Tab-separated table of C-alpha atoms in Angstrom:
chain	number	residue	atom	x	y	z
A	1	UNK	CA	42.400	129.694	210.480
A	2	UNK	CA	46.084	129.448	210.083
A	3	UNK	CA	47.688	130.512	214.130
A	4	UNK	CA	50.018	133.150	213.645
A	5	UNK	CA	53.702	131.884	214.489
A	6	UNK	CA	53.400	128.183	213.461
A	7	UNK	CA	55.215	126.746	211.128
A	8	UNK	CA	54.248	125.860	207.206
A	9	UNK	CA	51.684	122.496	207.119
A	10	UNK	CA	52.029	121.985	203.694
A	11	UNK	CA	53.017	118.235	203.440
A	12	UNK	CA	56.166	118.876	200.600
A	13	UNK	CA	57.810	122.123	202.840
A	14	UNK	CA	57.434	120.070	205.876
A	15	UNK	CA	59.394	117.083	204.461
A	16	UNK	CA	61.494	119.211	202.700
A	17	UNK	CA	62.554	121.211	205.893
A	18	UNK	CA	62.909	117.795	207.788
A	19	UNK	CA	65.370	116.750	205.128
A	20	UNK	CA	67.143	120.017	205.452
A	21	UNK	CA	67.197	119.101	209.660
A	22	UNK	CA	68.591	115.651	208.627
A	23	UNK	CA	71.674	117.157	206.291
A	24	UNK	CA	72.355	119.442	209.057
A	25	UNK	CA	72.377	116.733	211.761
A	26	UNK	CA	74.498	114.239	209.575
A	27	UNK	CA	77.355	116.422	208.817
A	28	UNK	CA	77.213	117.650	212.769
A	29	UNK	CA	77.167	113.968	214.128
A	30	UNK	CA	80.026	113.266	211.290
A	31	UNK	CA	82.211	115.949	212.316
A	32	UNK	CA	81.771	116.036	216.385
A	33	UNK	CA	79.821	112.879	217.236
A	34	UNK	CA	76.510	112.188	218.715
A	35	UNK	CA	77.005	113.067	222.420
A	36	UNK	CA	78.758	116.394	221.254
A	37	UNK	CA	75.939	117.699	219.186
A	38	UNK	CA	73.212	119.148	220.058
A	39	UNK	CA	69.426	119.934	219.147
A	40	UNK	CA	70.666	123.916	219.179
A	41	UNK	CA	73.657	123.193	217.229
A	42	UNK	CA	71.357	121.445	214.476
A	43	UNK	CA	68.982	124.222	214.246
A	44	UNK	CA	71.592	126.858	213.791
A	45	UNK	CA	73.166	124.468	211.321
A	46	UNK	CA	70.276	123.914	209.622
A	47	UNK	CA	68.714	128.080	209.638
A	48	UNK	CA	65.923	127.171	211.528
A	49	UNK	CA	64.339	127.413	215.722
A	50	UNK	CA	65.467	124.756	217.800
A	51	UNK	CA	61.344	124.320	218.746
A	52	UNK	CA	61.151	123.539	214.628
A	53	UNK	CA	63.233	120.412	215.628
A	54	UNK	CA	60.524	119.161	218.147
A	55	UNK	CA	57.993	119.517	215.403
A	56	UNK	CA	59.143	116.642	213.870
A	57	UNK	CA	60.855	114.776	216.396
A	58	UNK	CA	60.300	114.544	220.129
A	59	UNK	CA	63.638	113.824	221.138
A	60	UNK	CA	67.619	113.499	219.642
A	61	UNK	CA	67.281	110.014	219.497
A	62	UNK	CA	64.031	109.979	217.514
A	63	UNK	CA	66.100	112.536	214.701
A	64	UNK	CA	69.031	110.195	214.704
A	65	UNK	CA	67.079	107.303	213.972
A	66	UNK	CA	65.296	109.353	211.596
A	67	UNK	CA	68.899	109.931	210.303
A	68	UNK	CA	69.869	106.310	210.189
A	69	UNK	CA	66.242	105.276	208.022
A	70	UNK	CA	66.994	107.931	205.680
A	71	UNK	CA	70.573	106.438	205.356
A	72	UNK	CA	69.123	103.054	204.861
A	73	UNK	CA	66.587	104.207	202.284
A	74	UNK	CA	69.454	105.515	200.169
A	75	UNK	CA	71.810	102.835	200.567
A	76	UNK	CA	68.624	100.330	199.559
A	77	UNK	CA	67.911	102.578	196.112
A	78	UNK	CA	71.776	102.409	195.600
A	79	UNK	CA	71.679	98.532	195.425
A	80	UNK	CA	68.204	98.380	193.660
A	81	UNK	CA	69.825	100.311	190.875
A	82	UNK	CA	72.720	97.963	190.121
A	83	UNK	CA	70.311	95.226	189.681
A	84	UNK	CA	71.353	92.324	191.740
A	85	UNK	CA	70.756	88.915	190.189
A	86	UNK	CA	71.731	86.543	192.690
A	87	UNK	CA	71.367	86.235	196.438
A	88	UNK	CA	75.356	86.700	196.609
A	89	UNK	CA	75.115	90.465	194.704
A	90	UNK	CA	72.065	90.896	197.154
A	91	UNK	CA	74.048	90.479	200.472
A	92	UNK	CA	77.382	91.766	198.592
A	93	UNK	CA	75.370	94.703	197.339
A	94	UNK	CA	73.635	95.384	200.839
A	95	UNK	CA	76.857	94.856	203.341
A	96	UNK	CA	79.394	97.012	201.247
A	97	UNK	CA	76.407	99.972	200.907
A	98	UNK	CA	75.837	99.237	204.666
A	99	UNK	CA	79.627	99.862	205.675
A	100	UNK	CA	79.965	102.712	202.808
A	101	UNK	CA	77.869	104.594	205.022
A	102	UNK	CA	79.273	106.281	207.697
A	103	UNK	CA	76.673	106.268	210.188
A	104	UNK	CA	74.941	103.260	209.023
A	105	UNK	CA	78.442	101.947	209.549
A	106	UNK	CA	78.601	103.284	212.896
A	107	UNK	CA	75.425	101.533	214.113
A	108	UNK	CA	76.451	98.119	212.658
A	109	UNK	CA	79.999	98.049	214.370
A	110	UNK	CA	79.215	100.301	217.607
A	111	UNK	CA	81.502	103.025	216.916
A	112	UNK	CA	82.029	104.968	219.867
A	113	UNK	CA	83.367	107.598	218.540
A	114	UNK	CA	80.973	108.476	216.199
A	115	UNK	CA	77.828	106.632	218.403
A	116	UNK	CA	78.681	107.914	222.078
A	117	UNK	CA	76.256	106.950	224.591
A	118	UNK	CA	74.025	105.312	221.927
A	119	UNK	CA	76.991	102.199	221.736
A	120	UNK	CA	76.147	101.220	225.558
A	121	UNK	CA	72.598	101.086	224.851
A	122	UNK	CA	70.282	98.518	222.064
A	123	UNK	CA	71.398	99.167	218.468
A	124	UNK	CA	69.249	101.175	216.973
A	125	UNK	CA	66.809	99.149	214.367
A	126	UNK	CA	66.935	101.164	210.949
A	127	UNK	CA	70.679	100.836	211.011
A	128	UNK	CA	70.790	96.912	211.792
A	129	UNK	CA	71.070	94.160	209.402
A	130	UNK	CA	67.676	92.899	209.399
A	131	UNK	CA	66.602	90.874	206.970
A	132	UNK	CA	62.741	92.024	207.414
A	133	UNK	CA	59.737	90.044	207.340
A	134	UNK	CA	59.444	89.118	203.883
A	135	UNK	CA	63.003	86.878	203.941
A	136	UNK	CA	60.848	83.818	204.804
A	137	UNK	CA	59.276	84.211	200.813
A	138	UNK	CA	62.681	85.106	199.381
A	139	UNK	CA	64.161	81.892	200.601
A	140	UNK	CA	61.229	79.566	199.994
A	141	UNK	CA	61.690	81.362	196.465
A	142	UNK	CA	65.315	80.403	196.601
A	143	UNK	CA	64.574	76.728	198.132
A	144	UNK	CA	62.073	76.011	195.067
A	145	UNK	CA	64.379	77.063	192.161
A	146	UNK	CA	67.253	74.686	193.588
A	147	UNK	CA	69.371	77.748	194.099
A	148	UNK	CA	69.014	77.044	198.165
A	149	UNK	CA	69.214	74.491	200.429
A	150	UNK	CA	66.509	73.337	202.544
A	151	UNK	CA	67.391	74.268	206.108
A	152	UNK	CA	64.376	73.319	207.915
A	153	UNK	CA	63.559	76.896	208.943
A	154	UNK	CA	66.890	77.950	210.216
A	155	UNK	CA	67.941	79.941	207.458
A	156	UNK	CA	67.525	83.367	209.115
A	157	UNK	CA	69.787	81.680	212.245
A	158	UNK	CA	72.506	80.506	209.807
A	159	UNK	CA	72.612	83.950	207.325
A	160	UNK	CA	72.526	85.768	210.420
A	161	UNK	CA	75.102	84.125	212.588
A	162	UNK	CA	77.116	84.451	209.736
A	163	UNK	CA	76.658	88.277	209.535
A	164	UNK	CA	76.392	89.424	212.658
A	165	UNK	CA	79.959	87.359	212.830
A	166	UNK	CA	81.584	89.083	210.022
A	167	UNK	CA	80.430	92.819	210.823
A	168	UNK	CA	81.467	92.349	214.680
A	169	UNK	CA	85.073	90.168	214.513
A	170	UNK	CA	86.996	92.107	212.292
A	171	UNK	CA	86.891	94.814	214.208
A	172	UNK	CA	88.382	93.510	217.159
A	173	UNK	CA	91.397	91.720	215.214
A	174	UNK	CA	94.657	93.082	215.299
A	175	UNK	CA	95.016	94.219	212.200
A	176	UNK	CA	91.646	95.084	211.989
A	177	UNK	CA	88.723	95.047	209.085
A	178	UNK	CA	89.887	94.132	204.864
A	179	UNK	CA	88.449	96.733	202.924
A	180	UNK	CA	84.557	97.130	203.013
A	181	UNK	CA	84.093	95.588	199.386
A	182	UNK	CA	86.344	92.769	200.453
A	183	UNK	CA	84.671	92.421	203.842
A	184	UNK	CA	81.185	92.517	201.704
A	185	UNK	CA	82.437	89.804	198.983
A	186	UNK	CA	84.023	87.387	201.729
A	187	UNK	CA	80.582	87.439	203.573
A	188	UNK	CA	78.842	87.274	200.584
A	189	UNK	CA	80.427	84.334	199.666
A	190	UNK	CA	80.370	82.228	203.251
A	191	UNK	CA	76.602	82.822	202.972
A	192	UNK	CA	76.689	81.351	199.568
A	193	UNK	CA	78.507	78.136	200.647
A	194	UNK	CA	76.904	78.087	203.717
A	195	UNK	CA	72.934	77.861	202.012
A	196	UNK	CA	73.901	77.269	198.273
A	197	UNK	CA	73.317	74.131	196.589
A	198	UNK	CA	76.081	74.469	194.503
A	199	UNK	CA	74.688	72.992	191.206
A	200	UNK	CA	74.219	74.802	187.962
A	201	UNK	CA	70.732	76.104	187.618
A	202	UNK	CA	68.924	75.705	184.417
A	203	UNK	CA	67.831	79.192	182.417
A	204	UNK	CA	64.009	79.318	183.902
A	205	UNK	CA	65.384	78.956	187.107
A	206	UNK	CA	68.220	81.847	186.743
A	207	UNK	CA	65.463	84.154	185.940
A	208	UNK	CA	62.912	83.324	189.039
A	209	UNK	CA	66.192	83.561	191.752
A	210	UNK	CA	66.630	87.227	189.564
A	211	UNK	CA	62.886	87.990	189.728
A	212	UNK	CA	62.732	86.720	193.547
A	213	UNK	CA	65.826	88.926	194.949
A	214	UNK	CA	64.536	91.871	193.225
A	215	UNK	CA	60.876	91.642	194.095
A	216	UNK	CA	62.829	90.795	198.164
A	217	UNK	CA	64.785	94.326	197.555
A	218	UNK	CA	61.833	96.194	196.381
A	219	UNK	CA	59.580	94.674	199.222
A	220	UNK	CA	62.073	95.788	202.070
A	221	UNK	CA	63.277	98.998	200.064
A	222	UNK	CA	59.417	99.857	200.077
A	223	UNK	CA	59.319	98.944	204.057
A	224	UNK	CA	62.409	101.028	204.244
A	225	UNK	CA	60.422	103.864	202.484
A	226	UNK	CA	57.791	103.820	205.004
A	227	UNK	CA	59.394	103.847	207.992
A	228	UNK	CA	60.944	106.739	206.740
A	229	UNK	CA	57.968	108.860	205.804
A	230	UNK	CA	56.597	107.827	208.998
A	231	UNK	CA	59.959	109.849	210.680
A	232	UNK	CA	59.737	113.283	208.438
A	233	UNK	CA	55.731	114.219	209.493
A	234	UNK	CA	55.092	116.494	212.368
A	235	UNK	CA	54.910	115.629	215.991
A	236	UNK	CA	51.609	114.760	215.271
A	237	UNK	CA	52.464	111.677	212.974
A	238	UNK	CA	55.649	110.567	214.580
């Protein structure tokens, strides 16, 4: 027997109400800022009772990182649809959608303006640039088709340093960041010279790097996905 006062279960009004609670809270956090907005300023935003909210999430933090997966979901869908062929689109693709994004953005460069309180405490994961679990295959994929170098297992330390350098620096140089396609192509490329072998790769080999960076996107978009549906149940699931 459904108890009188509580809210729809059915699984497609309760995701689509939690995506309704997530457009509300991303043009709020936009506009003000995290530490200015509020669980009641969301609800009114989005039409519904601030005790809705705590249906789905326990706490502000838990909705913004609900926020920042949802972000990431779209921004991975965006680059699976232009159909990156190389591991420099990939990283290209993935950086400028990253920094496109405003509060994807935010999380990546500790915007404290945008972030508040959340800059002086860990990033939060969904917006970081992690390269998931399945990045191991991707470059043993890469290593075997001779479009990689062999780096002895430090290829995560290398690609990493070398963005966690370029999405950090430029924003504490004087004249601050190039433009985020620039930005995305310049680090794009350093990885590229950094790893890369450099030599022409015959035609079979073309098409496994293509095949291997789209079955990496897919594999992370589809991790992505997930953690996402994970964020939109009820209390219950979250």
């Amino acid at each position: 027997m459904t108890r009188v006062g509580r809210p729809p279960q059915d699984p497609a009004r309760q995701v689509e109400r939690a995506h309704r609670i997530l457009d509300a809270a991303a043009e709020l956090i936009g506009r003000w800022g995290y530490d200015k907005t509020t669980i009641d300023d969301v609800a009114r935003q989005a039409g519904v009772a601030k005790g809705t909210i705590y249906l789905h999430w326990k706490t502000r933090d838990a909705l913004f990182a609900a926020l920042l997966r949802r972000e990431r979901v779209r921004m991975l869908e965006e680059v699976r649809r232009s159909g990156p062929a190389t591991p420099r689109e990939l990283f290209a693709g993935i950086v400028a959608g990253l920094l496109r994004r405003p509060l994807l953005k935010a999380a990546l460069v500790g915007d404290s303006e945008v972030l508040g309180k959340l800059v002086r405490q860990k990033r939060h994961g969904p917006g970081a640039m992690n390269l998931g679990e399945a990045f191991d295959a991707y470059y043993a994929a890469l290593t075997a088709s001779g479009a990689a170098r062999d780096l002895s297992g430090d290829h995560v330390l290398v690609i990493g340093s070398i963005m966690y350098g370029f999405l950090t620096v430029p924003w504490l140089l004087p004249g601050g960041p190039p433009p985020e396609e620039r930005l995305a192509a310049l680090l794009a490329d350093t990885i590229e010279r950094a790893v890369g072998t450099g030599r022409a790769l015959p035609e079979d080999a073309v098409r496994a790097v293509e095949r291997a960076t789209l079955d990496y996107l897919d594999t992370i978009a589809d991790a992505a996905q997930r953690k996402l549906a994970d964020s939109l149940g009820s209390s219950r699931s979250v």
